[in-house]
Coordinates of C-alpha atoms in Angstrom, one line a residue:
Chain A
M2 CA 0.0 0.0 0.0
K3 CA 3.0 2.3 -0.1
N4 CA 1.8 4.0 -3.1
D5 CA -1.7 4.5 -2.0
P6 CA -2.5 8.2 -1.4
D7 CA -5.7 7.5 0.5
N8 CA -3.8 5.5 3.0
T9 CA -0.7 7.6 3.4
Q10 CA -0.4 9.0 6.8
T11 CA 1.6 12.0 7.6
P12 CA 5.0 11.2 9.2
E13 CA 3.7 12.9 12.3
G14 CA 0.7 10.6 12.4
R15 CA 3.1 7.6 12.3
T16 CA 5.5 8.8 14.9
T17 CA 2.9 10.1 17.3
R18 CA 2.1 7.6 20.0
P19 CA -1.6 7.4 20.6
A20 CA -1.1 8.7 24.1
A21 CA -4.0 10.0 26.1
G22 CA -4.4 13.7 25.8
S23 CA -3.2 14.0 22.3
S24 CA -6.0 15.6 20.4
H25 CA -4.4 14.5 17.1
S26 CA -4.5 10.8 17.4
P27 CA -8.2 9.9 17.5
F28 CA -8.7 11.7 14.2
S29 CA -5.7 10.1 12.7
I30 CA -7.0 6.7 13.7
L31 CA -10.4 7.5 12.4
H32 CA -8.9 8.8 9.2
S33 CA -6.8 5.8 8.5
T34 CA -9.7 3.4 9.3
L35 CA -12.0 5.3 7.0
G36 CA -9.2 5.2 4.4
R37 CA -8.9 1.4 4.7
V38 CA -12.6 0.9 4.4
A39 CA -12.8 3.2 1.5
A40 CA -10.0 1.3 -0.3
G41 CA -12.4 -1.6 -1.0
P42 CA -14.9 0.3 -3.1
R43 CA -12.0 2.3 -4.6
Y44 CA -10.4 -0.9 -6.0
G45 CA -13.8 -1.9 -7.1
R46 CA -14.2 1.3 -9.0
I47 CA -10.7 0.8 -10.7
W48 CA -11.7 -2.7 -11.6
L49 CA -15.0 -1.5 -13.1
A50 CA -13.2 1.1 -15.1
C51 CA -11.0 -1.7 -16.5
V52 CA -14.1 -3.7 -17.4
R53 CA -15.6 -0.7 -19.1
Y54 CA -12.4 -0.2 -21.1
S55 CA -12.3 -3.9 -22.1
V56 CA -15.9 -3.8 -23.3
V57 CA -15.3 -0.7 -25.3
R58 CA -12.3 -2.3 -26.9
A59 CA -14.1 -5.5 -27.7
M60 CA -16.9 -3.6 -29.3
M61 CA -14.4 -1.5 -31.3
F62 CA -12.8 -4.7 -32.7
R63 CA -16.1 -6.6 -33.1
F64 CA -14.9 -8.9 -35.8
D65 CA -11.9 -9.9 -33.7
F66 CA -14.1 -10.5 -30.7
I67 CA -16.4 -12.8 -32.7
M68 CA -13.6 -14.7 -34.3
W69 CA -11.9 -15.4 -31.0
S70 CA -15.1 -16.4 -29.3
I71 CA -15.6 -19.0 -32.2
V72 CA -12.0 -20.1 -31.9
E73 CA -12.3 -20.9 -28.3
L74 CA -15.6 -22.6 -28.7
L75 CA -14.1 -24.8 -31.4
W76 CA -11.2 -25.8 -29.1
M77 CA -13.7 -26.8 -26.5
G78 CA -15.4 -28.8 -29.2
V79 CA -12.2 -30.6 -30.1
N80 CA -11.9 -31.8 -26.4
V81 CA -15.5 -32.9 -26.4
A82 CA -15.0 -34.7 -29.7
L83 CA -12.1 -36.7 -28.2
I84 CA -14.2 -37.9 -25.3
A85 CA -17.1 -38.7 -27.6
V86 CA -14.9 -40.7 -29.9
I87 CA -13.3 -42.7 -27.1
Y88 CA -16.7 -43.6 -25.6
E89 CA -17.8 -44.9 -29.0
H90 CA -15.4 -47.8 -28.2
T91 CA -15.5 -48.1 -24.4
D92 CA -17.9 -47.3 -21.6
S93 CA -15.5 -46.3 -18.9
I94 CA -12.3 -44.4 -18.5
A95 CA -10.8 -45.1 -15.0
G96 CA -14.4 -45.7 -13.7
W97 CA -15.8 -42.5 -15.2
N98 CA -18.7 -42.8 -17.7
K99 CA -19.2 -40.6 -20.7
Y100 CA -21.1 -37.8 -19.1
Q101 CA -19.1 -37.8 -15.9
M102 CA -16.1 -37.3 -18.2
M103 CA -17.9 -34.5 -20.0
L104 CA -18.6 -32.8 -16.7
L105 CA -14.9 -33.0 -15.8
I106 CA -13.9 -31.5 -19.2
G107 CA -16.5 -28.8 -18.7
T108 CA -15.2 -28.0 -15.2
S109 CA -11.6 -27.8 -16.3
M110 CA -12.7 -25.5 -19.2
I111 CA -14.6 -23.2 -16.8
I112 CA -11.3 -22.8 -14.8
Q113 CA -9.2 -22.3 -17.9
R114 CA -11.5 -19.8 -19.5
L115 CA -11.9 -17.8 -16.3
M116 CA -8.1 -17.8 -16.0
M117 CA -7.7 -16.6 -19.6
G118 CA -10.6 -14.1 -19.3
F119 CA -9.4 -12.4 -16.2
F120 CA -5.7 -12.9 -15.9
W121 CA -3.7 -14.6 -18.6
S122 CA -2.9 -11.8 -21.0
N123 CA -2.2 -9.4 -18.0
I124 CA 0.3 -11.8 -16.5
F125 CA 1.7 -12.6 -20.0
E126 CA 2.3 -8.8 -20.5
L127 CA 3.8 -8.5 -17.1
G128 CA 6.7 -10.7 -18.3
R129 CA 7.1 -8.7 -21.5
N130 CA 6.9 -5.4 -19.6
V131 CA 9.6 -6.4 -17.1
R132 CA 11.9 -7.3 -20.0
S133 CA 11.2 -4.1 -21.9
G134 CA 11.1 -1.7 -18.9
N135 CA 7.5 -0.7 -19.5
F136 CA 6.7 -2.1 -16.1
D137 CA 7.7 1.4 -14.7
F138 CA 4.2 2.5 -15.8
F139 CA 2.6 0.2 -13.2
L140 CA 4.9 1.2 -10.4
A141 CA 3.9 4.8 -11.0
Q142 CA 0.2 4.0 -10.5
P143 CA -1.5 4.8 -7.3
G144 CA -2.5 1.4 -6.1
N145 CA -1.3 -2.1 -5.2
V146 CA 1.1 -3.1 -8.0
L147 CA 0.0 -6.7 -8.2
F148 CA -3.7 -5.6 -8.3
M149 CA -3.0 -3.0 -11.0
V150 CA -0.9 -5.5 -13.1
S151 CA -3.4 -8.4 -12.8
T152 CA -6.6 -6.5 -13.6
R153 CA -5.6 -4.2 -16.4
K154 CA -7.9 -5.8 -19.0
L155 CA -10.3 -8.7 -19.5
D156 CA -10.6 -11.0 -22.5
L157 CA -14.3 -11.0 -23.1
D158 CA -14.1 -13.8 -25.7
S159 CA -12.8 -16.2 -23.1
L160 CA -15.4 -15.0 -20.6
M161 CA -18.1 -15.7 -23.2
N162 CA -16.9 -19.2 -23.4
V163 CA -17.3 -19.7 -19.6
F164 CA -21.0 -19.9 -20.4
A165 CA -20.4 -22.6 -23.0
A166 CA -18.4 -24.5 -20.4
I167 CA -21.1 -24.1 -17.8
A168 CA -23.6 -25.3 -20.3
L169 CA -21.5 -28.4 -20.9
V170 CA -21.5 -29.1 -17.1
V171 CA -25.3 -28.5 -16.8
Y172 CA -26.0 -30.7 -19.8
S173 CA -23.9 -33.5 -18.4
L174 CA -25.7 -33.3 -15.1
W175 CA -29.0 -33.5 -16.9
Q176 CA -27.9 -36.5 -18.9
L177 CA -26.7 -38.2 -15.7
G178 CA -29.9 -37.4 -14.0
V179 CA -28.0 -35.9 -11.1
A180 CA -29.6 -32.9 -9.3
P181 CA -27.0 -31.4 -6.9
T182 CA -28.2 -29.7 -3.8
A183 CA -27.8 -25.9 -3.3
W184 CA -24.9 -26.7 -0.9
Q185 CA -23.2 -28.7 -3.5
V186 CA -23.5 -25.9 -6.1
V187 CA -22.2 -23.3 -3.6
T188 CA -19.3 -25.5 -2.6
Y189 CA -18.6 -26.2 -6.3
V190 CA -18.4 -22.5 -7.0
L191 CA -16.1 -21.8 -4.1
L192 CA -13.9 -24.7 -5.1
L193 CA -13.7 -23.2 -8.6
V194 CA -12.5 -19.9 -7.0
C195 CA -9.8 -21.9 -5.2
S196 CA -8.8 -23.6 -8.5
L197 CA -8.6 -20.2 -10.2
A198 CA -6.4 -18.9 -7.4
I199 CA -4.1 -21.9 -7.9
S200 CA -3.9 -21.4 -11.6
Y201 CA -3.3 -17.7 -11.2
S202 CA -0.5 -18.3 -8.6
F203 CA 1.2 -20.8 -10.8
I204 CA 1.4 -18.5 -13.8
L205 CA 2.4 -15.5 -11.6
L206 CA 5.2 -17.6 -10.1
A207 CA 6.4 -18.7 -13.5
V208 CA 6.4 -15.2 -15.0
S209 CA 7.9 -13.7 -11.8
L210 CA 11.1 -15.6 -12.8
T211 CA 11.5 -12.8 -15.3
F212 CA 12.7 -10.6 -12.5
W213 CA 15.7 -12.9 -12.1
I214 CA 16.2 -14.5 -15.5
I215 CA 15.3 -12.1 -18.3
K216 CA 14.9 -14.7 -21.0
T217 CA 11.7 -16.5 -20.0
E218 CA 9.8 -16.3 -23.2
G219 CA 7.5 -19.3 -23.7
I220 CA 7.4 -20.2 -20.0
E221 CA 3.7 -19.1 -19.9
G222 CA 3.1 -21.9 -22.5
S223 CA 3.7 -24.4 -19.7
Y224 CA 0.3 -23.5 -18.3
F225 CA -1.4 -24.9 -21.3
S226 CA 0.7 -28.1 -21.2
L227 CA -0.2 -28.5 -17.6
T228 CA -3.9 -27.9 -17.9
E229 CA -4.1 -31.0 -20.1
F230 CA -3.6 -33.0 -16.8
S231 CA -6.8 -31.4 -15.4
R232 CA -8.9 -33.1 -18.1
L233 CA -7.9 -36.5 -16.6
P234 CA -9.7 -38.4 -13.9
R235 CA -7.5 -38.7 -10.8
E236 CA -8.0 -42.5 -10.9
A237 CA -6.2 -42.6 -14.3
V238 CA -3.0 -41.5 -12.6
K239 CA -1.3 -44.7 -11.9
S240 CA 2.4 -43.8 -11.9
V241 CA 3.8 -42.8 -8.5
I242 CA 6.0 -40.0 -10.0
I243 CA 3.1 -38.4 -11.9
N244 CA 1.0 -38.7 -8.8
V245 CA 3.5 -36.9 -6.6
A246 CA 4.2 -34.3 -9.3
F247 CA 0.8 -33.4 -10.6
V248 CA -1.6 -34.4 -7.8
Y249 CA 0.3 -33.3 -4.7
V250 CA 3.1 -30.9 -5.6
I251 CA 1.4 -29.1 -8.5
P252 CA -2.2 -29.9 -7.9
V253 CA -3.2 -29.6 -11.5
V254 CA -5.2 -32.9 -11.5
V255 CA -7.2 -32.1 -8.4
V256 CA -8.2 -28.5 -9.4
S257 CA -10.8 -30.1 -11.7
N258 CA -11.4 -33.4 -10.0
I259 CA -12.3 -32.1 -6.6
P260 CA -15.0 -29.6 -7.9
A261 CA -16.3 -32.2 -10.4
N262 CA -16.6 -34.9 -7.7
T263 CA -18.4 -32.4 -5.4
L264 CA -21.2 -32.2 -8.0
L265 CA -21.2 -35.9 -8.9
R266 CA -20.6 -37.7 -5.6
G267 CA -21.2 -35.1 -2.8
I268 CA -19.1 -32.8 -0.6
S269 CA -16.0 -34.3 0.8
P270 CA -14.7 -32.0 3.6
A271 CA -11.2 -33.5 3.4
H272 CA -11.0 -32.7 -0.3
V273 CA -12.4 -29.2 0.2
L274 CA -9.8 -28.5 2.9
W275 CA -7.1 -29.9 0.6
L276 CA -8.0 -27.5 -2.3
A277 CA -8.6 -24.5 -0.1
G278 CA -5.3 -25.1 1.7
A279 CA -3.4 -25.6 -1.6
A280 CA -5.0 -22.3 -2.9
A281 CA -3.8 -20.5 0.3
V282 CA -0.3 -21.9 0.1
W283 CA 0.1 -21.2 -3.6
F284 CA -1.3 -17.8 -3.5
S285 CA 1.0 -16.7 -0.6
M286 CA 4.0 -18.2 -2.3
A287 CA 3.2 -16.4 -5.5
V288 CA 2.7 -13.0 -3.8
F289 CA 5.9 -13.5 -1.8
V290 CA 8.0 -14.3 -4.8
F291 CA 6.4 -11.5 -6.8
N292 CA 7.3 -9.0 -4.1
R293 CA 10.8 -10.3 -3.8
G294 CA 11.1 -9.9 -7.6
L295 CA 9.8 -6.4 -7.4
R296 CA 12.7 -5.5 -5.1
R297 CA 15.1 -6.6 -7.8
Y298 CA 13.4 -4.7 -10.5
A299 CA 15.7 -2.0 -11.7
S300 CA 13.9 -0.9 -14.9
A301 CA 15.5 -1.2 -18.3
S302 CA 17.0 1.8 -19.9
S303 CA 16.9 2.3 -23.6
Chain B
M19 CA 18.1 -24.6 -63.7
I20 CA 21.2 -25.5 -61.7
R21 CA 21.9 -21.8 -61.0
S22 CA 18.4 -21.2 -59.7
L23 CA 18.7 -24.3 -57.4
N24 CA 22.0 -23.0 -56.2
K25 CA 20.2 -19.8 -55.2
Y26 CA 17.7 -21.6 -52.9
R27 CA 20.5 -23.8 -51.6
H28 CA 22.0 -20.7 -50.1
V29 CA 18.6 -19.7 -48.7
F30 CA 18.5 -23.2 -47.1
L31 CA 21.9 -22.7 -45.5
V32 CA 21.1 -19.3 -44.1
G33 CA 17.8 -20.8 -42.9
L34 CA 19.8 -23.5 -41.1
Q35 CA 21.9 -20.9 -39.2
S36 CA 19.0 -18.7 -38.2
N37 CA 17.1 -21.7 -37.0
L38 CA 19.9 -23.0 -34.9
I39 CA 19.5 -19.8 -32.9
Y40 CA 16.1 -21.1 -31.8
R41 CA 17.4 -24.5 -30.7
W42 CA 16.4 -24.0 -27.1
N43 CA 12.8 -23.0 -28.2
F44 CA 12.6 -26.2 -30.2
L45 CA 14.0 -28.3 -27.3
I46 CA 11.5 -26.7 -24.8
R47 CA 8.7 -27.3 -27.2
A48 CA 9.8 -30.9 -27.6
S49 CA 9.8 -31.3 -23.8
F50 CA 6.3 -29.8 -23.5
S51 CA 5.3 -32.4 -26.1
A52 CA 6.6 -35.0 -23.7
F53 CA 4.1 -33.8 -21.1
H54 CA 1.4 -34.1 -23.8
L55 CA 2.4 -37.6 -24.5
V56 CA 2.2 -38.5 -20.8
V57 CA -1.4 -37.3 -20.7
V58 CA -2.2 -39.1 -23.9
F59 CA -0.7 -42.2 -22.4
M60 CA -2.7 -42.1 -19.2
L61 CA -5.9 -41.3 -20.9
W62 CA -5.7 -44.2 -23.4
S63 CA -4.3 -46.7 -20.9
A64 CA -7.4 -45.9 -18.8
A65 CA -9.6 -46.3 -21.9
Y66 CA -8.0 -49.7 -22.6
E67 CA -8.5 -51.0 -19.1
G68 CA -10.1 -54.5 -19.4
K69 CA -9.9 -54.4 -23.2
T70 CA -7.5 -55.9 -25.6
E71 CA -8.4 -53.7 -28.6
I72 CA -10.1 -50.4 -29.5
G73 CA -11.1 -50.1 -33.2
G74 CA -9.1 -53.2 -34.0
F75 CA -5.8 -52.0 -32.5
N76 CA -4.1 -52.9 -29.2
V77 CA -2.8 -50.4 -26.7
A78 CA 0.8 -50.6 -28.1
Q79 CA -0.3 -49.9 -31.6
T80 CA -2.3 -46.8 -30.5
M81 CA 0.6 -45.5 -28.4
T82 CA 2.9 -46.1 -31.4
Y83 CA 0.6 -43.9 -33.4
F84 CA 0.8 -41.0 -31.0
I85 CA 4.6 -41.3 -30.5
A86 CA 5.1 -41.4 -34.3
L87 CA 2.8 -38.4 -34.6
M88 CA 4.8 -36.4 -32.1
V89 CA 8.2 -37.2 -33.7
I90 CA 7.0 -36.7 -37.3
R91 CA 5.5 -33.3 -36.4
F92 CA 9.0 -32.0 -35.8
F93 CA 10.0 -33.1 -39.3
I94 CA 7.1 -32.0 -41.4
S95 CA 4.7 -29.6 -39.5
A96 CA 4.5 -25.9 -40.0
F97 CA 4.8 -24.2 -36.6
N98 CA 4.8 -20.5 -37.0
E99 CA 5.5 -20.0 -40.8
D100 CA 2.2 -18.2 -41.2
Y101 CA 3.2 -15.6 -38.6
Q102 CA 6.6 -15.1 -40.1
I103 CA 5.1 -14.5 -43.5
S104 CA 2.5 -12.2 -42.1
E105 CA 5.2 -10.2 -40.4
E106 CA 7.3 -9.9 -43.5
I107 CA 4.3 -8.6 -45.4
R108 CA 3.4 -6.1 -42.8
N109 CA 6.9 -4.8 -42.3
G110 CA 7.4 -4.4 -46.0
L111 CA 10.2 -7.0 -46.0
I112 CA 8.6 -8.7 -49.0
N113 CA 9.2 -5.6 -51.1
Q114 CA 12.8 -6.7 -51.8
F115 CA 11.6 -9.9 -53.3
L116 CA 9.4 -8.1 -55.7
L117 CA 12.5 -6.5 -57.3
K118 CA 14.8 -9.6 -57.3
P119 CA 14.7 -12.8 -59.3
I120 CA 13.6 -14.8 -56.3
D121 CA 10.3 -16.5 -56.0
Y122 CA 8.9 -15.8 -52.5
F123 CA 7.1 -19.1 -52.2
I124 CA 10.2 -21.2 -53.0
Y125 CA 12.3 -18.8 -50.8
R126 CA 10.0 -19.5 -47.8
L127 CA 9.8 -23.2 -48.6
S128 CA 13.6 -23.4 -48.5
I129 CA 13.6 -21.8 -45.1
F130 CA 10.8 -24.1 -44.0
G131 CA 13.0 -27.0 -45.1
A132 CA 15.9 -25.8 -43.1
A133 CA 13.7 -25.2 -40.0
R134 CA 12.3 -28.7 -40.1
F135 CA 15.8 -30.2 -40.6
V136 CA 16.9 -28.5 -37.4
S137 CA 13.8 -29.2 -35.4
G138 CA 13.7 -32.8 -36.6
L139 CA 17.3 -33.4 -35.5
L140 CA 16.6 -31.7 -32.1
A141 CA 13.5 -33.8 -31.5
I142 CA 15.7 -36.9 -31.5
V143 CA 17.2 -35.8 -28.2
P144 CA 14.0 -36.1 -26.1
L145 CA 13.1 -39.1 -28.1
L146 CA 16.3 -40.9 -27.1
V147 CA 15.6 -40.0 -23.4
A148 CA 12.1 -41.3 -23.6
L149 CA 12.8 -44.4 -25.6
P150 CA 13.7 -46.7 -22.6
F151 CA 10.4 -45.8 -21.0
V152 CA 8.2 -46.2 -24.0
R153 CA 10.0 -49.1 -25.7
D154 CA 7.4 -51.7 -24.7
Y155 CA 4.7 -49.6 -26.3
V156 CA 6.4 -49.2 -29.7
E157 CA 5.2 -51.7 -32.2
L158 CA 6.2 -50.9 -35.7
P159 CA 4.9 -53.0 -38.6
F160 CA 8.2 -53.7 -40.3
G161 CA 8.6 -57.3 -41.3
E162 CA 8.6 -59.5 -44.3
G163 CA 6.6 -58.0 -47.2
E164 CA 6.1 -54.6 -45.5
A165 CA 8.6 -52.7 -47.7
W166 CA 5.7 -51.0 -49.5
R167 CA 5.1 -49.0 -46.3
L168 CA 8.4 -47.1 -47.0
Y169 CA 7.8 -46.7 -50.7
F170 CA 4.4 -45.2 -50.0
G171 CA 5.1 -43.6 -46.7
L172 CA 8.1 -41.5 -47.5
P173 CA 6.6 -39.8 -50.6
A174 CA 3.4 -39.3 -48.5
L175 CA 5.5 -37.6 -45.8
A176 CA 7.1 -35.3 -48.3
M177 CA 3.8 -34.3 -49.7
S178 CA 2.4 -33.8 -46.3
A179 CA 5.2 -31.4 -45.5
V180 CA 4.4 -29.4 -48.7
I181 CA 0.7 -29.4 -47.9
Q182 CA 1.3 -28.2 -44.3
F183 CA 3.6 -25.4 -45.5
T184 CA 1.3 -24.4 -48.3
I185 CA -1.7 -24.1 -45.9
A186 CA 0.5 -21.9 -43.6
F187 CA 1.6 -19.8 -46.6
C188 CA -2.1 -19.3 -47.6
F189 CA -2.9 -18.1 -44.1
G190 CA 0.1 -15.7 -44.2
M191 CA -1.3 -14.3 -47.5
L192 CA -4.5 -13.3 -45.7
T193 CA -2.4 -10.4 -44.3
F194 CA -3.0 -8.6 -47.6
W195 CA -6.7 -8.4 -46.7
F196 CA -6.7 -8.5 -42.9
L197 CA -4.5 -6.7 -40.4
E198 CA -4.6 -9.5 -37.8
I199 CA -4.5 -13.1 -38.9
Q200 CA -3.9 -14.8 -35.6
S201 CA -7.5 -15.7 -35.0
F202 CA -7.7 -17.3 -38.4
V203 CA -4.6 -19.3 -37.7
V204 CA -5.7 -20.6 -34.3
L205 CA -9.2 -21.4 -35.8
S206 CA -7.7 -23.4 -38.6
Y207 CA -5.3 -25.0 -36.2
A208 CA -8.2 -26.4 -34.2
I209 CA -9.8 -27.9 -37.3
E210 CA -6.5 -29.2 -38.6
S211 CA -5.6 -31.0 -35.3
L212 CA -8.9 -32.7 -35.2
L213 CA -9.2 -33.7 -38.9
A214 CA -5.5 -34.5 -39.3
G215 CA -5.8 -37.1 -36.6
Q216 CA -3.7 -35.3 -34.0
I217 CA -6.3 -35.6 -31.2
F218 CA -7.3 -39.2 -31.9
P219 CA -6.6 -41.7 -34.7
L220 CA -9.2 -40.8 -37.4
D221 CA -10.1 -44.5 -38.0
L222 CA -11.9 -44.4 -34.6
L223 CA -14.4 -42.1 -36.1
P224 CA -17.8 -43.6 -37.0
R225 CA -17.4 -45.1 -40.5
P226 CA -19.2 -42.5 -42.6
L227 CA -17.3 -39.6 -41.0
F228 CA -14.0 -41.5 -41.4
I229 CA -14.7 -41.9 -45.2
F230 CA -15.7 -38.3 -45.5
S231 CA -12.5 -37.1 -43.8
Q232 CA -10.5 -38.9 -46.5
Y233 CA -11.7 -36.4 -49.0
L234 CA -10.5 -33.4 -47.0
P235 CA -6.9 -32.0 -47.3
Y236 CA -6.3 -32.3 -43.5
Y237 CA -6.3 -36.1 -43.7
Y238 CA -3.3 -35.9 -45.9
Q239 CA -1.3 -33.4 -43.8
M240 CA -0.7 -35.9 -41.0
Y241 CA -2.9 -38.9 -40.5
F242 CA -2.2 -40.5 -43.9
P243 CA 1.6 -40.9 -43.8
V244 CA 1.5 -41.8 -40.1
A245 CA -1.2 -44.4 -40.6
I246 CA 0.9 -46.1 -43.4
L247 CA 4.1 -46.1 -41.3
T248 CA 2.5 -47.3 -38.0
G249 CA 0.3 -50.0 -39.5
R250 CA -3.2 -48.4 -39.2
L251 CA -3.5 -48.4 -42.9
N252 CA -2.9 -52.0 -44.2
D253 CA -3.9 -52.3 -47.8
P254 CA -1.4 -51.1 -50.5
A255 CA -4.2 -50.5 -53.0
G256 CA -5.9 -48.1 -50.6
A257 CA -2.6 -46.4 -49.9
A258 CA -2.0 -45.9 -53.7
Q259 CA -5.4 -44.3 -54.1
G260 CA -4.6 -42.1 -51.1
L261 CA -1.4 -41.0 -52.6
M262 CA -3.3 -39.9 -55.7
L263 CA -5.8 -37.9 -53.7
Q264 CA -2.9 -36.4 -51.7
F265 CA -1.2 -35.3 -54.9
A266 CA -4.4 -33.7 -56.1
W267 CA -4.8 -31.8 -52.9
M268 CA -1.2 -30.7 -53.0
I269 CA -1.7 -29.2 -56.5
I270 CA -5.0 -27.6 -55.5
L271 CA -3.4 -25.9 -52.5
L272 CA -0.3 -24.8 -54.5
T273 CA -2.7 -23.2 -57.0
I274 CA -4.6 -21.4 -54.3
A275 CA -1.3 -20.2 -52.8
R276 CA -0.2 -18.8 -56.1
L277 CA -3.6 -17.2 -56.7
L278 CA -3.6 -15.5 -53.3
W279 CA -0.1 -14.2 -53.8
T280 CA -0.8 -12.6 -57.2
R281 CA -4.1 -11.2 -56.0
G282 CA -2.7 -10.0 -52.8
L283 CA 0.2 -8.2 -54.5
R284 CA -2.3 -6.1 -56.4
R285 CA -3.7 -4.8 -53.1
H286 CA -0.2 -4.4 -51.6
T287 CA 1.2 -1.0 -51.0
A288 CA 4.9 -1.0 -50.3
V289 CA 5.5 0.8 -47.0
G290 CA 8.9 1.4 -45.5
G291 CA 11.8 -0.4 -47.0

């Protein structure tokens, strides 16, 4: 918050002990408290301004917006086609039937499209900006650097496709004849938020390496390689090495499996705790590494 | 004739050098493909659980298909040729070719050849690393009386490479009409990966769809040569007919590329230099 004008206290305000009799301090405390409360809506307003900007931009390049929406829909179709073709020849993949598998694919797509819609290009540009020195622009902005970096723009075409992914999940539930309770749906949504946090943290960590190693082009691509794992049922992971690497260390298999199982087989408190814990650990780690990197940043002169 | 070949030989050699600069990118890409292969392996092993065959092929034959696909990709696939061409048009770099006795298509094809030579050699490194792990799953159909696979497979591979490059070239040509071609490229990439058999072997499609796919150019840009070499296509007569269709598609695509180039140049205004 060091760049936040609403929260800056005068040097006097910081050095003054809130001793009794000091007429200054109650106001100062009140002021800073109000400042902190006001910061919430203020960030909300900044975010809304970014949303507005993104919508205007999408409407300016309407053709591009439509093309990209179709592109992403088609890629989703490719994944659905793979599952449909495999189930032409078998009835079960690691104990999951066709529509359970579709629900898993839909869930992993919701996470991926949310990730791309809200954060991917922002974080991708973070890497580029650190290399080019344009990152200075964000440091000069009056707000939390990570917040300003992460929310600069939205990809509306990806967000449009979140609805297509949700439709796939709903359709699969309907085909399965499963009617989840309200609690299951709420837990599912909260778990998706945790999964989104894990994905965000993963890419932020990868891109933060740019602060140390300048040449990191293509490292963001690892995200797309890894999301392939989240389209697999956990039961299909037989190898111990893969299990350790992609279930426990990088929880890329469980980010989709735990939410999907919540809808299909009910809430498992242990699994919910696992995913929430993983989200907390990954997010703190990413913020920590980002801030350490920030201290190393020395701009790039041209 | 010899002199003009000599010209493109130099382009090839320059292409070799400039592509060696990107050796790390190719190696990283090859390693990411290894992740992809792990996922493919787990998915299909799970699908084969309690089964000896899917669509008439056992698990080893199917895995061989995917491994061959991955390796051959580095030898014949167009990766970012469309973007490179698009960039050269936008930056005005193509202007120099309009004044010199160099054919832009052959020039780019020579560079493509050099790039695939480098990436193909580099793909061998991760392949050698992976080989001990996947050896049990590689089942190549080379025995007595299978020599026809090579006679048909190698020309098919060469034509696939030309088809892949020509499709990329055509998408690059779109830059004359549109500022941004990225969405077109990714759109066609989705269609290509599906219909060229990169997502699943095309023979697993329902019969009518499989037959329909054989009349599309995508079938010949990947699935066809790989199917001959890995034993998913087992009758020489069918392969001969396929070769003919592949040749026809290659000619059609080359014609379209030429047409787009001459039409595009009419719209082109040389900027910069």
